[in-house]
Amino acid sequence: ALLVFFCFTPDKTVYKNEDSTISNEFLREELNFTDEQYKLINELDKDVLRRHQTVLKLLCQRRYQMLNELAKPNPSTEELNKIATSVGHLHKALKTQTARHLLNIKKVCTPEQSKKCSSIYWRLTNIVRNVQKNVRIKKNAKDVISSTITRT
């Protein structure tokens, strides 16, 4: 997890140019987008995708700054707090771009497609919740095992 935290790069995100086509292809198929809708969503998302990539690069830079600060003999808590605040602002910017992307999708949808799109969002939300729940279960199990080993 630490490696992913500090070394994440935007190369494999669904917002990268090649991969956004895949993502939009999924939408095209799931929502039965017309050619016109598909072209429109790609056009609307150009700015969103550019900003998204910029934010991801800045996040990566801040994470490296944090790692460098932590590697110092006497890391500065003040500097680590500044970096953490910056990371928080960047996460907000990332979520803002995600919201803009989702709103762009909604703009091009017909009312029927919009209902189906909402259904897809809810399915994704449930998948995320289940993943988070499984992570908590694994962490709790690890804590129980760890405390059992410590006591023996």
PDB file of C-alpha atoms in Angstrom:
ATOM      1  CA  ALA A   1       0.000   0.000   0.000  1.00  0.00           C
ATOM      2  CA  LEU A   2       2.855   2.397   0.763  1.00  0.00           C
ATOM      3  CA  LEU A   3       4.335   1.807  -2.679  1.00  0.00           C
ATOM      4  CA  VAL A   4       0.996   2.552  -4.338  1.00  0.00           C
ATOM      5  CA  PHE A   5       0.523   5.647  -2.173  1.00  0.00           C
ATOM      6  CA  PHE A   6       3.815   7.200  -3.198  1.00  0.00           C
ATOM      7  CA  CYS A   7       4.355   5.806  -6.680  1.00  0.00           C
ATOM      8  CA  PHE A   8       0.916   6.120  -8.257  1.00  0.00           C
ATOM      9  CA  THR A   9       1.102   7.628 -11.705  1.00  0.00           C
ATOM     10  CA  PRO A  10      -1.789   8.579 -13.955  1.00  0.00           C
ATOM     11  CA  ASP A  11      -0.727   6.166 -16.715  1.00  0.00           C
ATOM     12  CA  LYS A  12      -3.421   3.640 -15.860  1.00  0.00           C
ATOM     13  CA  THR A  13      -6.317   5.923 -14.999  1.00  0.00           C
ATOM     14  CA  VAL A  14      -9.519   5.770 -16.998  1.00  0.00           C
ATOM     15  CA  TYR A  15      -9.013   9.449 -17.750  1.00  0.00           C
ATOM     16  CA  LYS A  16      -5.865   8.962 -19.816  1.00  0.00           C
ATOM     17  CA  ASN A  17      -6.597   9.586 -23.500  1.00  0.00           C
ATOM     18  CA  GLU A  18      -6.417   5.971 -24.672  1.00  0.00           C
ATOM     19  CA  ASP A  19      -8.253   4.668 -21.618  1.00  0.00           C
ATOM     20  CA  SER A  20     -10.911   7.383 -21.668  1.00  0.00           C
ATOM     21  CA  THR A  21     -11.945   5.945 -25.009  1.00  0.00           C
ATOM     22  CA  ILE A  22     -12.410   2.601 -23.271  1.00  0.00           C
ATOM     23  CA  SER A  23     -14.376   4.251 -20.477  1.00  0.00           C
ATOM     24  CA  ASN A  24     -16.513   6.145 -22.943  1.00  0.00           C
ATOM     25  CA  GLU A  25     -16.924   2.975 -24.995  1.00  0.00           C
ATOM     26  CA  PHE A  26     -18.376   1.349 -21.882  1.00  0.00           C
ATOM     27  CA  LEU A  27     -20.825   4.226 -21.563  1.00  0.00           C
ATOM     28  CA  ARG A  28     -21.572   4.104 -25.249  1.00  0.00           C
ATOM     29  CA  GLU A  29     -22.524   0.439 -24.964  1.00  0.00           C
ATOM     30  CA  GLU A  30     -24.283   0.554 -21.593  1.00  0.00           C
ATOM     31  CA  LEU A  31     -26.290   3.692 -22.336  1.00  0.00           C
ATOM     32  CA  ASN A  32     -26.669   3.117 -26.073  1.00  0.00           C
ATOM     33  CA  PHE A  33     -25.112   6.473 -26.932  1.00  0.00           C
ATOM     34  CA  THR A  34     -25.557   7.631 -30.491  1.00  0.00           C
ATOM     35  CA  ASP A  35     -22.498   8.679 -32.495  1.00  0.00           C
ATOM     36  CA  GLU A  36     -23.452  12.303 -31.846  1.00  0.00           C
ATOM     37  CA  GLN A  37     -23.699  11.759 -28.077  1.00  0.00           C
ATOM     38  CA  TYR A  38     -20.395   9.927 -28.067  1.00  0.00           C
ATOM     39  CA  LYS A  39     -18.643  12.750 -29.937  1.00  0.00           C
ATOM     40  CA  LEU A  40     -20.225  15.329 -27.645  1.00  0.00           C
ATOM     41  CA  ILE A  41     -19.116  13.619 -24.429  1.00  0.00           C
ATOM     42  CA  ASN A  42     -15.565  13.350 -25.766  1.00  0.00           C
ATOM     43  CA  GLU A  43     -15.599  17.038 -26.681  1.00  0.00           C
ATOM     44  CA  LEU A  44     -17.078  18.115 -23.327  1.00  0.00           C
ATOM     45  CA  ASP A  45     -14.505  16.070 -21.427  1.00  0.00           C
ATOM     46  CA  LYS A  46     -11.367  17.398 -23.143  1.00  0.00           C
ATOM     47  CA  ASP A  47     -10.856  20.114 -20.530  1.00  0.00           C
ATOM     48  CA  VAL A  48     -11.868  17.804 -17.679  1.00  0.00           C
ATOM     49  CA  LEU A  49      -9.349  15.177 -18.761  1.00  0.00           C
ATOM     50  CA  ARG A  50      -6.548  17.726 -19.117  1.00  0.00           C
ATOM     51  CA  ARG A  51      -7.215  19.132 -15.638  1.00  0.00           C
ATOM     52  CA  HIS A  52      -7.537  15.643 -14.176  1.00  0.00           C
ATOM     53  CA  GLN A  53      -4.105  14.697 -15.505  1.00  0.00           C
ATOM     54  CA  THR A  54      -2.578  17.891 -14.111  1.00  0.00           C
ATOM     55  CA  VAL A  55      -4.023  17.220 -10.656  1.00  0.00           C
ATOM     56  CA  LEU A  56      -2.782  13.608 -10.696  1.00  0.00           C
ATOM     57  CA  LYS A  57       0.733  14.768 -11.551  1.00  0.00           C
ATOM     58  CA  LEU A  58       0.656  17.348  -8.756  1.00  0.00           C
ATOM     59  CA  LEU A  59      -0.588  14.710  -6.299  1.00  0.00           C
ATOM     60  CA  CYS A  60       2.294  12.455  -7.250  1.00  0.00           C
ATOM     61  CA  GLN A  61       4.761  15.325  -6.725  1.00  0.00           C
ATOM     62  CA  ARG A  62       3.318  16.101  -3.272  1.00  0.00           C
ATOM     63  CA  ARG A  63       3.541  12.450  -2.265  1.00  0.00           C
ATOM     64  CA  TYR A  64       7.215  12.398  -3.254  1.00  0.00           C
ATOM     65  CA  GLN A  65       7.752  15.601  -1.261  1.00  0.00           C
ATOM     66  CA  MET A  66       6.172  13.882   1.732  1.00  0.00           C
ATOM     67  CA  LEU A  67       8.386  10.827   1.312  1.00  0.00           C
ATOM     68  CA  ASN A  68      11.481  13.023   1.029  1.00  0.00           C
ATOM     69  CA  GLU A  69      10.521  14.951   4.143  1.00  0.00           C
ATOM     70  CA  LEU A  70       9.867  11.734   6.072  1.00  0.00           C
ATOM     71  CA  ALA A  71      13.267  10.385   4.978  1.00  0.00           C
ATOM     72  CA  LYS A  72      15.108  13.313   6.600  1.00  0.00           C
ATOM     73  CA  PRO A  73      16.805  12.722   9.963  1.00  0.00           C
ATOM     74  CA  ASN A  74      14.502  15.310  11.570  1.00  0.00           C
ATOM     75  CA  PRO A  75      11.343  15.632   9.464  1.00  0.00           C
ATOM     76  CA  SER A  76       9.465  18.873   9.939  1.00  0.00           C
ATOM     77  CA  THR A  77       5.942  18.385  11.243  1.00  0.00           C
ATOM     78  CA  GLU A  78       5.109  21.831   9.924  1.00  0.00           C
ATOM     79  CA  GLU A  79       6.278  20.896   6.414  1.00  0.00           C
ATOM     80  CA  LEU A  80       4.427  17.547   6.555  1.00  0.00           C
ATOM     81  CA  ASN A  81       1.256  19.391   7.572  1.00  0.00           C
ATOM     82  CA  LYS A  82       1.658  21.816   4.653  1.00  0.00           C
ATOM     83  CA  ILE A  83       2.072  18.893   2.247  1.00  0.00           C
ATOM     84  CA  ALA A  84      -0.945  17.125   3.758  1.00  0.00           C
ATOM     85  CA  THR A  85      -3.044  20.272   3.337  1.00  0.00           C
ATOM     86  CA  SER A  86      -1.913  20.554  -0.267  1.00  0.00           C
ATOM     87  CA  VAL A  87      -2.807  16.908  -0.903  1.00  0.00           C
ATOM     88  CA  GLY A  88      -6.249  17.567   0.568  1.00  0.00           C
ATOM     89  CA  HIS A  89      -6.816  20.509  -1.781  1.00  0.00           C
ATOM     90  CA  LEU A  90      -5.672  18.400  -4.724  1.00  0.00           C
ATOM     91  CA  HIS A  91      -8.057  15.590  -3.763  1.00  0.00           C
ATOM     92  CA  LYS A  92     -10.855  18.141  -3.747  1.00  0.00           C
ATOM     93  CA  ALA A  93      -9.792  19.303  -7.209  1.00  0.00           C
ATOM     94  CA  LEU A  94      -9.766  15.689  -8.401  1.00  0.00           C
ATOM     95  CA  LYS A  95     -13.292  15.088  -7.094  1.00  0.00           C
ATOM     96  CA  THR A  96     -14.413  18.342  -8.724  1.00  0.00           C
ATOM     97  CA  GLN A  97     -13.170  17.084 -12.094  1.00  0.00           C
ATOM     98  CA  THR A  98     -14.882  13.742 -11.523  1.00  0.00           C
ATOM     99  CA  ALA A  99     -18.134  15.573 -10.802  1.00  0.00           C
ATOM    100  CA  ARG A 100     -17.707  17.669 -13.966  1.00  0.00           C
ATOM    101  CA  HIS A 101     -17.186  14.464 -15.972  1.00  0.00           C
ATOM    102  CA  LEU A 102     -20.330  12.897 -14.504  1.00  0.00           C
ATOM    103  CA  LEU A 103     -22.314  16.073 -15.173  1.00  0.00           C
ATOM    104  CA  ASN A 104     -21.077  16.043 -18.772  1.00  0.00           C
ATOM    105  CA  ILE A 105     -22.386  12.505 -19.130  1.00  0.00           C
ATOM    106  CA  LYS A 106     -25.711  13.598 -17.706  1.00  0.00           C
ATOM    107  CA  LYS A 107     -25.869  16.530 -20.160  1.00  0.00           C
ATOM    108  CA  VAL A 108     -25.773  14.232 -23.174  1.00  0.00           C
ATOM    109  CA  CYS A 109     -28.170  11.598 -21.823  1.00  0.00           C
ATOM    110  CA  THR A 110     -31.802  11.284 -22.774  1.00  0.00           C
ATOM    111  CA  PRO A 111     -34.194  10.899 -19.802  1.00  0.00           C
ATOM    112  CA  GLU A 112     -34.182   7.110 -20.288  1.00  0.00           C
ATOM    113  CA  GLN A 113     -30.378   6.993 -20.496  1.00  0.00           C
ATOM    114  CA  SER A 114     -30.175   9.186 -17.419  1.00  0.00           C
ATOM    115  CA  LYS A 115     -32.153   6.632 -15.391  1.00  0.00           C
ATOM    116  CA  LYS A 116     -29.865   3.845 -16.553  1.00  0.00           C
ATOM    117  CA  CYS A 117     -26.831   5.997 -15.780  1.00  0.00           C
ATOM    118  CA  SER A 118     -28.078   6.538 -12.211  1.00  0.00           C
ATOM    119  CA  SER A 119     -28.458   2.788 -11.862  1.00  0.00           C
ATOM    120  CA  ILE A 120     -24.840   2.306 -12.944  1.00  0.00           C
ATOM    121  CA  TYR A 121     -23.684   4.904 -10.398  1.00  0.00           C
ATOM    122  CA  TRP A 122     -25.538   3.114  -7.595  1.00  0.00           C
ATOM    123  CA  ARG A 123     -24.009  -0.231  -8.588  1.00  0.00           C
ATOM    124  CA  LEU A 124     -20.550   1.365  -8.501  1.00  0.00           C
ATOM    125  CA  THR A 125     -21.281   2.924  -5.115  1.00  0.00           C
ATOM    126  CA  ASN A 126     -22.245  -0.494  -3.746  1.00  0.00           C
ATOM    127  CA  ILE A 127     -19.065  -2.048  -5.156  1.00  0.00           C
ATOM    128  CA  VAL A 128     -16.968   0.627  -3.432  1.00  0.00           C
ATOM    129  CA  ARG A 129     -18.834   0.110  -0.149  1.00  0.00           C
ATOM    130  CA  ASN A 130     -18.242  -3.643  -0.331  1.00  0.00           C
ATOM    131  CA  VAL A 131     -14.535  -3.144  -1.012  1.00  0.00           C
ATOM    132  CA  GLN A 132     -14.259  -0.743   1.942  1.00  0.00           C
ATOM    133  CA  LYS A 133     -16.154  -3.178   4.151  1.00  0.00           C
ATOM    134  CA  ASN A 134     -13.819  -6.028   3.158  1.00  0.00           C
ATOM    135  CA  VAL A 135     -10.771  -3.871   3.903  1.00  0.00           C
ATOM    136  CA  ARG A 136     -12.141  -3.119   7.392  1.00  0.00           C
ATOM    137  CA  ILE A 137     -12.853  -6.821   7.982  1.00  0.00           C
ATOM    138  CA  LYS A 138      -9.320  -7.781   6.929  1.00  0.00           C
ATOM    139  CA  LYS A 139      -7.818  -5.044   9.127  1.00  0.00           C
ATOM    140  CA  ASN A 140      -9.885  -6.183  12.117  1.00  0.00           C
ATOM    141  CA  ALA A 141      -8.859  -9.802  11.533  1.00  0.00           C
ATOM    142  CA  LYS A 142      -5.214  -8.742  11.304  1.00  0.00           C
ATOM    143  CA  ASP A 143      -5.526  -6.782  14.578  1.00  0.00           C
ATOM    144  CA  VAL A 144      -7.102  -9.785  16.340  1.00  0.00           C
ATOM    145  CA  ILE A 145      -4.373 -12.122  15.083  1.00  0.00           C
ATOM    146  CA  SER A 146      -1.687  -9.623  16.001  1.00  0.00           C
ATOM    147  CA  SER A 147      -3.029  -9.148  19.555  1.00  0.00           C
ATOM    148  CA  THR A 148      -3.366 -12.939  19.984  1.00  0.00           C
ATOM    149  CA  ILE A 149       0.250 -13.484  18.929  1.00  0.00           C
ATOM    150  CA  THR A 150       1.439 -10.686  21.226  1.00  0.00           C
ATOM    151  CA  ARG A 151      -0.304 -12.261  24.237  1.00  0.00           C
ATOM    152  CA  THR A 152       1.221 -15.711  23.707  1.00  0.00           C
TER     153      THR A 152
END
